[in-house]
Amino acid sequence: MSTNCLFALIDCNNFYASCERVFNPALQQQPVVVLSNNDGCVIARSDEAKALGISMGVPYFQIKAFCDTHQIKVFSSNYALYGDMSQRVMSTLQLFEKNLEIYSIDEAFVQLNGCQHINLTQYANQIRQTVKQHTGIPVSIGISTSKTLAKTANYLAKRILKSGVCVLSSPVEINNALAQVPIDEVWGVGARWAKKLIQFNINTALALANAPIHLIREHFNVVLERTARELRGIPCLALEDITPKQNIMSSRSFGKPLQDLTSIIKAISYYAARATEKLRQQQSLTQAIYVMLKTNRYSQKNLPYCYHITLPFKYPTDDLCEITRVAKIGLRKLYRPTLKYHKAGVMLLDLIPKQQQQGDLFINTDQHEKLNQTIDRIKQRFGKTSIALATQGHAQHQTWQMKSAYKSFRYTTCWNELVDVF
DNA sequence: TCTGGGGTCCTAGGACCC
DNA sequence: TCTGGGGTCCTAGGACCC
């Protein structure tokens, strides 16, 4: 095993809850939870909230009373804030390592080249302190010889050692560490496979590392085989470049069930516009659109609750009017006046780079492009809600708009919502 | 009353072609 | 009685991630 290949995983602790704390010091040492869109489920918890037994993903209505009695601070998700804080964390990390793989809103991998001779624990602590100082966000860092092992080291840093840093380099260190990690905590092993692996008596990360590869290949698949190899310290996953998305989704649950077509058209038009924004930002064109309409899956057990349709575009496009037009066609085909809908969405499919655009003989694409560019500019300058197609209706107070009863200020991205200092 | 919103990769199987 | 076989493309679905 080569030791000149080292990966670090930097992961923000309880990221959304930590973001809320940065601008509201009264939340320090307090139990904090952050809810998903529509105030549906718990998606982030401070350590204090975890200690009170609040589990990840639990529906809020089930624990509301509990939160009240225990004075748990509850927040609606505030992606304007979290997204901006994420960028600050990532650019701070880039002061140390230019080549960053931003894996999610709160995690990044780096490859540490030529670091064999420095004290890695010291280096990692220096990174942690700097991120904390620049952004107020606490992070944990795991370092080892493959991405999966770096993930595992991070798990140990957070949950077992509670030191914030864990470096696994020697085989003995790695084996001791893997023995402490339950199989369902391994990166790449979800609930389904954990259950099946346990039937094979594979209960820990160490057992998976030592399992015969042919057994994994035969009863599972190549993805898990890679995971097993990675746990042995054989890197199978490289640091990845930023690649444009292959699909772009925009969907939401409604604040309340909807039956009337007019409201749902407004919602679908809004999702189409959000998806188009993302599409244009990454400079891609879409070739097909998937439109989805859902009823409440919990109320009608065993009945279909998801209705969907995929429609192609005549030509690859990033034109807001065209995408909205086709999305509405899809919606009208799905809609049944007798049903109550809880959620809708669109996904733009088969994306290709905009440079590959083929001219259309019959449509003046230049004119459409000018209109779209103008819309982009207005949104950029005056905010995302400043301009929209009429079919979306007025931006505020729509019947379909999601619940967001406990939202904090957008402290870092909105002039009207800065922190007051007295 | 109330149960998130994004994404990725891989595989199996059917359609179709020669 | 016998009714090819191999390749490719597409789609649906299953697994995973945060």
Tab-separated table of C-alpha atoms (C1' of nucleotides) in Angstrom:
chain	number	residue	atom	x	y	z
A	1	MET	CA	0.000	0.000	0.000
A	2	SER	CA	1.375	3.320	-1.019
A	3	THR	CA	1.515	5.956	1.689
A	4	ASN	CA	2.029	8.861	-0.658
A	5	CYS	CA	-1.681	8.905	-1.376
A	6	LEU	CA	-3.661	10.525	1.423
A	7	PHE	CA	-7.212	11.804	1.480
A	8	ALA	CA	-8.785	14.125	3.997
A	9	LEU	CA	-12.483	14.565	4.545
A	10	ILE	CA	-13.510	17.843	6.153
A	11	ASP	CA	-17.067	17.770	7.427
A	12	CYS	CA	-18.982	20.542	9.185
A	13	ASN	CA	-20.456	19.504	12.523
A	14	ASN	CA	-24.273	19.613	12.596
A	15	PHE	CA	-23.955	22.109	9.766
A	16	TYR	CA	-27.392	23.747	9.590
A	17	ALA	CA	-27.675	23.944	13.372
A	18	SER	CA	-24.165	25.430	13.535
A	19	CYS	CA	-25.092	28.056	10.918
A	20	GLU	CA	-28.019	29.150	13.063
A	21	ARG	CA	-25.684	29.478	16.035
A	22	VAL	CA	-23.138	31.668	14.303
A	23	PHE	CA	-25.491	34.640	14.191
A	24	ASN	CA	-27.432	33.862	17.335
A	25	PRO	CA	-25.035	33.251	20.229
A	26	ALA	CA	-27.943	32.646	22.607
A	27	LEU	CA	-28.192	29.234	20.932
A	28	GLN	CA	-24.796	28.094	22.242
A	29	GLN	CA	-25.121	25.029	24.505
A	30	GLN	CA	-28.840	24.922	23.637
A	31	PRO	CA	-30.619	22.085	21.854
A	32	VAL	CA	-31.259	23.229	18.278
A	33	VAL	CA	-33.062	21.452	15.447
A	34	VAL	CA	-33.524	22.498	11.824
A	35	LEU	CA	-36.515	21.299	9.806
A	36	SER	CA	-36.758	20.246	6.183
A	37	ASN	CA	-38.731	22.257	3.630
A	38	ASN	CA	-42.347	22.740	4.584
A	39	ASP	CA	-41.315	22.248	8.230
A	40	GLY	CA	-41.706	18.524	7.601
A	41	CYS	CA	-38.893	16.548	9.214
A	42	VAL	CA	-35.855	17.119	11.387
A	43	ILE	CA	-32.792	17.334	9.139
A	44	ALA	CA	-30.178	18.736	11.518
A	45	ARG	CA	-29.651	18.576	15.256
A	46	SER	CA	-27.166	20.116	17.648
A	47	ASP	CA	-25.377	17.698	19.995
A	48	GLU	CA	-27.727	18.785	22.787
A	49	ALA	CA	-30.765	17.906	20.666
A	50	LYS	CA	-29.233	14.532	19.803
A	51	ALA	CA	-28.637	13.913	23.496
A	52	LEU	CA	-32.333	14.506	24.138
A	53	GLY	CA	-33.055	11.620	21.772
A	54	ILE	CA	-34.351	13.530	18.738
A	55	SER	CA	-33.658	11.308	15.754
A	56	MET	CA	-32.783	12.293	12.225
A	57	GLY	CA	-35.706	12.491	9.833
A	58	VAL	CA	-38.450	12.337	12.438
A	59	PRO	CA	-41.616	14.245	11.384
A	60	TYR	CA	-41.839	17.490	13.314
A	61	PHE	CA	-45.512	17.123	14.229
A	62	GLN	CA	-44.605	13.994	16.196
A	63	ILE	CA	-42.113	15.798	18.422
A	64	LYS	CA	-43.537	19.309	18.555
A	65	ALA	CA	-44.857	18.914	22.098
A	66	PHE	CA	-41.566	17.374	23.202
A	67	CYS	CA	-39.679	20.338	21.722
A	68	ASP	CA	-41.910	22.768	23.570
A	69	THR	CA	-41.424	21.088	26.952
A	70	HIS	CA	-37.669	20.815	26.528
A	71	GLN	CA	-37.305	24.310	25.107
A	72	ILE	CA	-35.655	23.038	21.984
A	73	LYS	CA	-34.978	25.865	19.529
A	74	VAL	CA	-36.627	24.995	16.232
A	75	PHE	CA	-35.773	26.500	12.841
A	76	SER	CA	-37.200	26.212	9.347
A	77	SER	CA	-34.492	25.593	6.792
A	78	ASN	CA	-32.816	28.732	5.517
A	79	TYR	CA	-30.884	27.708	2.421
A	80	ALA	CA	-29.858	31.256	1.556
A	81	LEU	CA	-27.907	31.298	4.811
A	82	TYR	CA	-26.567	27.721	4.658
A	83	GLY	CA	-25.475	28.049	1.034
A	84	ASP	CA	-23.576	31.233	1.726
A	85	MET	CA	-21.936	29.830	4.878
A	86	SER	CA	-20.939	26.759	2.897
A	87	GLN	CA	-19.144	28.921	0.343
A	88	ARG	CA	-17.258	30.669	3.137
A	89	VAL	CA	-16.149	27.361	4.625
A	90	MET	CA	-15.061	26.031	1.231
A	91	SER	CA	-13.050	29.109	0.326
A	92	THR	CA	-11.325	28.973	3.712
A	93	LEU	CA	-10.380	25.349	3.016
A	94	GLN	CA	-8.964	26.458	-0.299
A	95	LEU	CA	-6.447	28.620	1.542
A	96	PHE	CA	-4.873	25.311	2.593
A	97	GLU	CA	-5.565	23.018	-0.329
A	98	LYS	CA	-6.410	24.421	-3.752
A	99	ASN	CA	-7.703	21.151	-5.111
A	100	LEU	CA	-10.977	20.599	-3.320
A	101	GLU	CA	-13.779	18.194	-4.133
A	102	ILE	CA	-16.904	19.800	-2.724
A	103	TYR	CA	-18.851	16.665	-1.977
A	104	SER	CA	-21.938	18.239	-0.448
A	105	ILE	CA	-23.051	21.488	1.139
A	106	ASP	CA	-21.097	20.647	4.304
A	107	GLU	CA	-18.296	18.308	3.216
A	108	ALA	CA	-15.187	18.394	1.073
A	109	PHE	CA	-12.469	15.913	0.175
A	110	VAL	CA	-8.885	16.965	-0.451
A	111	GLN	CA	-5.909	14.947	-1.546
A	112	LEU	CA	-2.825	15.623	0.527
A	113	ASN	CA	0.200	15.292	-1.689
A	114	GLY	CA	3.660	15.442	-0.226
A	115	CYS	CA	2.332	15.610	3.303
A	116	GLN	CA	3.898	12.373	4.555
A	117	HIS	CA	6.558	14.185	6.498
A	118	ILE	CA	4.464	16.774	8.253
A	119	ASN	CA	2.496	16.190	11.416
A	120	LEU	CA	-0.951	15.531	9.960
A	121	THR	CA	-2.812	15.896	13.226
A	122	GLN	CA	-1.269	19.305	13.753
A	123	TYR	CA	-2.053	20.329	10.190
A	124	ALA	CA	-5.679	19.206	10.512
A	125	ASN	CA	-6.065	21.102	13.762
A	126	GLN	CA	-4.710	24.210	12.110
A	127	ILE	CA	-7.356	23.874	9.396
A	128	ARG	CA	-10.104	23.399	11.977
A	129	GLN	CA	-9.071	26.458	13.942
A	130	THR	CA	-8.868	28.622	10.840
A	131	VAL	CA	-12.306	27.573	9.588
A	132	LYS	CA	-13.755	28.222	13.022
A	133	GLN	CA	-12.097	31.620	13.184
A	134	HIS	CA	-13.110	32.694	9.662
A	135	THR	CA	-16.650	31.359	9.627
A	136	GLY	CA	-17.696	30.325	13.141
A	137	ILE	CA	-18.411	26.804	11.899
A	138	PRO	CA	-16.871	23.797	13.732
A	139	VAL	CA	-15.540	21.037	11.463
A	140	SER	CA	-14.164	17.532	11.921
A	141	ILE	CA	-11.361	16.100	9.823
A	142	GLY	CA	-10.575	12.493	8.959
A	143	ILE	CA	-7.396	11.538	7.129
A	144	SER	CA	-6.413	8.190	5.638
A	145	THR	CA	-5.341	6.377	2.493
A	146	SER	CA	-8.659	6.154	0.626
A	147	LYS	CA	-11.792	8.244	0.538
A	148	THR	CA	-13.821	5.590	2.345
A	149	LEU	CA	-11.162	5.343	5.057
A	150	ALA	CA	-11.066	9.135	5.342
A	151	LYS	CA	-14.834	9.034	5.857
A	152	THR	CA	-14.345	6.369	8.495
A	153	ALA	CA	-11.656	8.446	10.202
A	154	ASN	CA	-14.060	11.362	10.200
A	155	TYR	CA	-16.714	9.203	11.854
A	156	LEU	CA	-14.219	8.298	14.571
A	157	ALA	CA	-13.149	11.915	15.040
A	158	LYS	CA	-16.746	12.936	15.580
A	159	ARG	CA	-18.367	10.063	17.390
A	160	ILE	CA	-15.724	8.011	19.155
A	161	LEU	CA	-12.695	10.181	19.851
A	162	LYS	CA	-14.688	13.429	19.942
A	163	SER	CA	-11.426	15.204	19.241
A	164	GLY	CA	-12.367	16.648	15.859
A	165	VAL	CA	-9.363	15.072	14.118
A	166	CYS	CA	-8.478	11.475	13.351
A	167	VAL	CA	-5.547	10.298	11.260
A	168	LEU	CA	-5.403	6.630	10.258
A	169	SER	CA	-2.151	5.708	8.583
A	170	SER	CA	-0.587	2.476	9.854
A	171	PRO	CA	-2.359	-0.849	9.170
A	172	VAL	CA	-2.677	-1.457	12.907
A	173	GLU	CA	-4.357	1.901	13.439
A	174	ILE	CA	-6.680	1.236	10.550
A	175	ASN	CA	-7.686	-2.227	11.758
A	176	ASN	CA	-8.312	-1.023	15.301
A	177	ALA	CA	-10.422	1.787	13.939
A	178	LEU	CA	-12.452	-0.354	11.544
A	179	ALA	CA	-13.302	-2.785	14.337
A	180	GLN	CA	-15.112	0.048	16.138
A	181	VAL	CA	-17.291	1.057	13.206
A	182	PRO	CA	-20.664	-0.682	12.883
A	183	ILE	CA	-21.386	-1.894	9.364
A	184	ASP	CA	-24.275	0.504	8.836
A	185	GLU	CA	-21.982	3.474	9.497
A	186	VAL	CA	-19.718	2.621	6.572
A	187	TRP	CA	-19.904	5.071	3.669
A	188	GLY	CA	-21.689	3.240	0.871
A	189	VAL	CA	-23.569	0.825	3.105
A	190	GLY	CA	-27.210	1.796	3.594
A	191	ALA	CA	-29.939	0.168	5.642
A	192	ARG	CA	-30.760	-2.504	3.058
A	193	TRP	CA	-27.276	-3.754	2.598
A	194	ALA	CA	-26.404	-3.496	6.273
A	195	LYS	CA	-29.239	-5.917	7.001
A	196	LYS	CA	-28.083	-8.315	4.322
A	197	LEU	CA	-24.413	-8.057	5.317
A	198	ILE	CA	-25.286	-8.913	8.899
A	199	GLN	CA	-26.853	-12.130	7.620
A	200	PHE	CA	-23.393	-12.962	6.274
A	201	ASN	CA	-22.000	-12.198	9.716
A	202	ILE	CA	-20.397	-9.003	8.466
A	203	ASN	CA	-21.133	-6.655	11.349
A	204	THR	CA	-18.306	-4.128	11.306
A	205	ALA	CA	-16.239	-2.172	8.818
A	206	LEU	CA	-13.352	-4.519	9.639
A	207	ALA	CA	-15.429	-7.573	8.737
A	208	LEU	CA	-16.299	-5.997	5.387
A	209	ALA	CA	-12.640	-5.178	4.728
A	210	ASN	CA	-11.723	-8.800	5.429
A	211	ALA	CA	-14.641	-10.368	3.567
A	212	PRO	CA	-13.747	-12.406	0.465
A	213	ILE	CA	-14.159	-10.120	-2.551
A	214	HIS	CA	-15.912	-12.849	-4.563
A	215	LEU	CA	-18.575	-13.142	-1.876
A	216	ILE	CA	-19.287	-9.420	-2.098
A	217	ARG	CA	-19.325	-9.532	-5.876
A	218	GLU	CA	-21.614	-12.522	-5.957
A	219	HIS	CA	-24.196	-11.415	-3.410
A	220	PHE	CA	-23.976	-7.626	-3.745
A	221	ASN	CA	-22.476	-5.546	-6.551
A	222	VAL	CA	-19.391	-3.781	-7.823
A	223	VAL	CA	-20.178	-0.639	-5.859
A	224	LEU	CA	-19.902	-2.496	-2.568
A	225	GLU	CA	-16.864	-4.338	-3.876
A	226	ARG	CA	-15.160	-0.973	-4.316
A	227	THR	CA	-16.150	-0.005	-0.791
A	228	ALA	CA	-14.582	-3.207	0.540
A	229	ARG	CA	-11.358	-2.552	-1.365
A	230	GLU	CA	-11.267	1.028	-0.181
A	231	LEU	CA	-11.545	-0.193	3.407
A	232	ARG	CA	-8.462	-2.318	2.730
A	233	GLY	CA	-6.663	0.883	1.852
A	234	ILE	CA	-6.765	0.343	-1.893
A	235	PRO	CA	-8.006	3.636	-3.317
A	236	CYS	CA	-10.678	3.003	-5.962
A	237	LEU	CA	-12.263	6.439	-5.882
A	238	ALA	CA	-10.345	9.462	-7.087
A	239	LEU	CA	-10.855	13.087	-6.177
A	240	GLU	CA	-13.518	14.223	-8.599
A	241	ASP	CA	-13.685	17.381	-10.614
A	242	ILE	CA	-16.752	19.497	-10.657
A	243	THR	CA	-18.917	18.049	-13.376
A	244	PRO	CA	-22.128	19.584	-14.616
A	245	LYS	CA	-25.271	17.882	-13.373
A	246	GLN	CA	-26.854	15.306	-15.651
A	247	ASN	CA	-30.341	16.043	-14.350
A	248	ILE	CA	-31.790	19.072	-12.634
A	249	MET	CA	-34.719	18.690	-10.297
A	250	SER	CA	-37.006	21.222	-8.698
A	251	SER	CA	-39.895	20.026	-6.573
A	252	ARG	CA	-41.662	20.896	-3.333
A	253	SER	CA	-44.454	19.742	-1.120
A	254	PHE	CA	-47.280	22.247	-1.015
A	255	GLY	CA	-48.075	24.071	2.204
A	256	LYS	CA	-51.511	22.410	2.048
A	257	PRO	CA	-53.169	19.896	-0.302
A	258	LEU	CA	-54.245	21.412	-3.621
A	259	GLN	CA	-57.051	20.429	-5.904
A	260	ASP	CA	-57.496	23.356	-8.292
A	261	LEU	CA	-55.526	23.323	-11.503
A	262	THR	CA	-54.791	27.068	-11.463
A	263	SER	CA	-52.740	26.876	-8.268
A	264	ILE	CA	-50.876	23.798	-9.423
A	265	ILE	CA	-50.046	25.479	-12.740
A	266	LYS	CA	-48.513	28.357	-10.801
A	267	ALA	CA	-46.472	25.942	-8.716
A	268	ILE	CA	-45.264	23.954	-11.730
A	269	SER	CA	-44.340	27.180	-13.522
A	270	TYR	CA	-42.327	28.221	-10.503
A	271	TYR	CA	-40.468	24.888	-10.368
A	272	ALA	CA	-39.812	25.082	-14.106
A	273	ALA	CA	-38.315	28.535	-13.584
A	274	ARG	CA	-36.109	27.353	-10.688
A	275	ALA	CA	-34.869	24.406	-12.720
A	276	THR	CA	-34.195	26.657	-15.717
A	277	GLU	CA	-32.176	29.000	-13.516
A	278	LYS	CA	-29.946	26.125	-12.439
A	279	LEU	CA	-29.748	24.851	-16.009
A	280	ARG	CA	-28.616	28.236	-17.319
A	281	GLN	CA	-26.143	28.660	-14.469
A	282	GLN	CA	-24.314	25.489	-15.435
A	283	GLN	CA	-24.631	26.420	-19.116
A	284	SER	CA	-26.430	23.302	-20.237
A	285	LEU	CA	-29.369	22.571	-22.493
A	286	THR	CA	-32.123	20.100	-21.691
A	287	GLN	CA	-33.603	17.646	-24.143
A	288	ALA	CA	-36.550	16.355	-22.135
A	289	ILE	CA	-38.620	17.204	-19.102
A	290	TYR	CA	-40.138	14.945	-16.445
A	291	VAL	CA	-43.219	16.324	-14.721
A	292	MET	CA	-44.378	14.744	-11.489
A	293	LEU	CA	-47.524	15.136	-9.406
A	294	LYS	CA	-48.026	13.373	-6.077
A	295	THR	CA	-50.938	12.807	-3.766
A	296	ASN	CA	-50.410	12.047	-0.088
A	297	ARG	CA	-48.614	8.736	0.017
A	298	TYR	CA	-49.394	8.235	3.692
A	299	SER	CA	-53.151	8.605	3.474
A	300	GLN	CA	-53.926	6.138	0.707
A	301	LYS	CA	-51.935	3.036	1.399
A	302	ASN	CA	-51.331	0.725	-1.570
A	303	LEU	CA	-52.797	3.193	-4.065
A	304	PRO	CA	-50.683	4.929	-6.656
A	305	TYR	CA	-49.671	8.317	-5.338
A	306	CYS	CA	-47.102	9.423	-7.898
A	307	TYR	CA	-48.137	10.384	-11.421
A	308	HIS	CA	-45.492	11.366	-13.910
A	309	ILE	CA	-44.794	11.933	-17.552
A	310	THR	CA	-41.679	12.580	-19.613
A	311	LEU	CA	-41.874	14.838	-22.657
A	312	PRO	CA	-39.098	15.608	-25.148
A	313	PHE	CA	-38.250	19.061	-26.437
A	314	LYS	CA	-38.080	19.534	-30.173
A	315	TYR	CA	-34.588	20.933	-29.805
A	316	PRO	CA	-32.220	21.076	-26.823
A	317	THR	CA	-33.161	24.251	-24.985
A	318	ASP	CA	-32.587	26.523	-21.987
A	319	ASP	CA	-35.403	28.881	-22.839
A	320	LEU	CA	-37.641	29.673	-19.874
A	321	CYS	CA	-40.765	30.132	-22.002
A	322	GLU	CA	-40.329	26.842	-23.842
A	323	ILE	CA	-39.506	24.842	-20.710
A	324	THR	CA	-42.490	26.322	-18.850
A	325	ARG	CA	-44.767	25.691	-21.831
A	326	VAL	CA	-43.901	21.999	-22.048
A	327	ALA	CA	-44.033	21.584	-18.254
A	328	LYS	CA	-47.609	22.880	-18.319
A	329	ILE	CA	-48.523	20.493	-21.138
A	330	GLY	CA	-47.230	17.616	-19.004
A	331	LEU	CA	-49.138	18.831	-15.977
A	332	ARG	CA	-52.437	19.055	-17.875
A	333	LYS	CA	-52.006	15.463	-19.037
A	334	LEU	CA	-51.464	14.253	-15.465
A	335	TYR	CA	-54.050	16.343	-13.668
A	336	ARG	CA	-57.286	14.720	-12.423
A	337	PRO	CA	-59.788	17.124	-10.851
A	338	THR	CA	-60.909	14.582	-8.269
A	339	LEU	CA	-57.540	14.193	-6.587
A	340	LYS	CA	-55.883	16.286	-3.915
A	341	TYR	CA	-52.207	16.838	-4.561
A	342	HIS	CA	-49.461	17.295	-2.004
A	343	LYS	CA	-46.411	17.733	-4.118
A	344	ALA	CA	-45.294	18.507	-7.637
A	345	GLY	CA	-42.029	18.905	-9.453
A	346	VAL	CA	-40.098	18.952	-12.686
A	347	MET	CA	-36.809	17.393	-13.676
A	348	LEU	CA	-34.792	18.495	-16.695
A	349	LEU	CA	-33.215	15.456	-18.353
A	350	ASP	CA	-30.535	14.517	-20.877
A	351	LEU	CA	-28.523	17.668	-20.347
A	352	ILE	CA	-25.820	18.605	-22.833
A	353	PRO	CA	-23.294	21.449	-22.824
A	354	LYS	CA	-24.585	24.642	-24.345
A	355	GLN	CA	-21.607	24.877	-26.696
A	356	GLN	CA	-23.011	21.858	-28.518
A	357	GLN	CA	-26.172	23.746	-29.392
A	358	GLN	CA	-27.359	23.181	-32.928
A	359	GLY	CA	-28.983	26.103	-34.645
A	360	ASP	CA	-32.669	25.916	-35.359
A	361	LEU	CA	-33.598	27.002	-38.851
A	362	PHE	CA	-37.126	27.974	-37.986
A	363	ILE	CA	-36.867	29.753	-34.677
A	364	ASN	CA	-35.020	32.944	-33.996
A	365	THR	CA	-33.086	31.632	-31.001
A	366	ASP	CA	-31.119	34.868	-30.734
A	367	GLN	CA	-34.195	36.761	-29.741
A	368	HIS	CA	-35.154	34.151	-27.117
A	369	GLU	CA	-31.611	34.164	-25.791
A	370	LYS	CA	-31.629	37.946	-25.386
A	371	LEU	CA	-34.856	37.758	-23.420
A	372	ASN	CA	-33.474	34.991	-21.207
A	373	GLN	CA	-30.239	36.860	-20.596
A	374	THR	CA	-32.185	39.929	-19.592
A	375	ILE	CA	-34.241	37.876	-17.143
A	376	ASP	CA	-31.008	36.392	-15.720
A	377	ARG	CA	-29.549	39.861	-15.224
A	378	ILE	CA	-32.651	41.250	-13.543
A	379	LYS	CA	-32.735	38.287	-11.156
A	380	GLN	CA	-29.084	38.690	-10.371
A	381	ARG	CA	-29.421	42.385	-9.633
A	382	PHE	CA	-32.817	42.626	-7.947
A	383	GLY	CA	-33.273	39.156	-6.496
A	384	LYS	CA	-34.820	35.887	-7.616
A	385	THR	CA	-38.393	36.992	-7.028
A	386	SER	CA	-38.053	40.273	-8.929
A	387	ILE	CA	-39.226	38.913	-12.257
A	388	ALA	CA	-41.260	35.912	-13.404
A	389	LEU	CA	-43.539	34.721	-16.161
A	390	ALA	CA	-47.154	35.724	-15.572
A	391	THR	CA	-48.123	32.064	-15.358
A	392	GLN	CA	-46.305	31.804	-12.016
A	393	GLY	CA	-48.617	34.347	-10.435
A	394	HIS	CA	-47.313	36.796	-7.862
A	395	ALA	CA	-44.330	35.489	-5.963
A	396	GLN	CA	-45.539	36.028	-2.414
A	397	HIS	CA	-48.331	34.316	-0.528
A	398	GLN	CA	-49.212	31.626	-3.017
A	399	THR	CA	-51.627	28.947	-1.900
A	400	TRP	CA	-49.028	26.319	-2.749
A	401	GLN	CA	-46.150	27.908	-0.931
A	402	MET	CA	-44.448	25.775	1.673
A	403	LYS	CA	-44.689	26.264	5.374
A	404	SER	CA	-41.731	27.978	6.936
A	405	ALA	CA	-42.834	29.137	10.328
A	406	TYR	CA	-39.513	29.242	12.150
A	407	LYS	CA	-37.147	30.830	9.696
A	408	SER	CA	-34.144	32.838	10.844
A	409	PHE	CA	-32.834	35.863	8.960
A	410	ARG	CA	-30.757	35.618	5.822
A	411	TYR	CA	-27.977	37.311	7.778
A	412	THR	CA	-25.340	37.171	5.065
A	413	THR	CA	-27.231	37.663	1.811
A	414	CYS	CA	-29.959	40.209	2.464
A	415	TRP	CA	-29.439	43.844	3.474
A	416	ASN	CA	-32.693	44.003	5.418
A	417	GLU	CA	-31.784	41.018	7.529
A	418	LEU	CA	-28.358	41.852	8.901
A	419	VAL	CA	-27.548	41.134	12.531
A	420	ASP	CA	-28.385	43.952	14.912
A	421	VAL	CA	-25.595	44.809	17.332
A	422	PHE	CA	-26.516	46.931	20.319
B	1	DT	C1'	-53.971	18.858	9.900
B	2	DC	C1'	-48.799	17.799	9.789
B	3	DT	C1'	-44.213	12.887	7.024
B	4	DG	C1'	-37.858	17.001	2.458
B	5	DG	C1'	-35.422	17.804	-1.748
B	6	DG	C1'	-32.030	17.019	-4.189
B	7	DG	C1'	-28.562	13.834	-6.739
B	8	DT	C1'	-25.430	9.482	-8.490
B	9	DC	C1'	-24.301	4.854	-10.297
B	10	DC	C1'	-25.394	0.134	-11.646
B	11	DT	C1'	-28.112	-3.752	-13.427
B	12	DA	C1'	-31.638	-6.438	-15.532
B	13	DG	C1'	-34.509	-7.062	-19.129
B	14	DG	C1'	-36.980	-5.812	-23.306
B	15	DA	C1'	-36.796	-4.024	-28.037
B	16	DC	C1'	-34.519	-4.021	-31.981
B	17	DC	C1'	-30.931	-4.890	-35.400
B	18	DC	C1'	-28.116	-7.792	-38.386
C	1	DT	C1'	-38.834	-32.540	-33.210
C	2	DC	C1'	-36.576	-28.670	-34.694
C	3	DT	C1'	-37.685	-22.231	-34.304
C	4	DG	C1'	-29.822	-18.502	-33.719
C	5	DG	C1'	-27.006	-15.606	-31.427
C	6	DG	C1'	-24.671	-11.580	-30.456
C	7	DG	C1'	-24.624	-6.686	-29.947
C	8	DT	C1'	-26.563	-2.167	-28.623
C	9	DC	C1'	-29.721	1.001	-26.837
C	10	DC	C1'	-33.174	2.304	-23.689
C	11	DT	C1'	-35.873	2.216	-19.475
C	12	DA	C1'	-37.245	1.062	-14.967
C	13	DG	C1'	-35.949	0.150	-10.682
C	14	DG	C1'	-32.890	-0.538	-6.882
C	15	DA	C1'	-29.157	0.699	-4.236
C	16	DC	C1'	-26.589	4.510	-2.312
C	17	DC	C1'	-25.222	9.604	-0.825
C	18	DC	C1'	-26.145	14.304	1.674
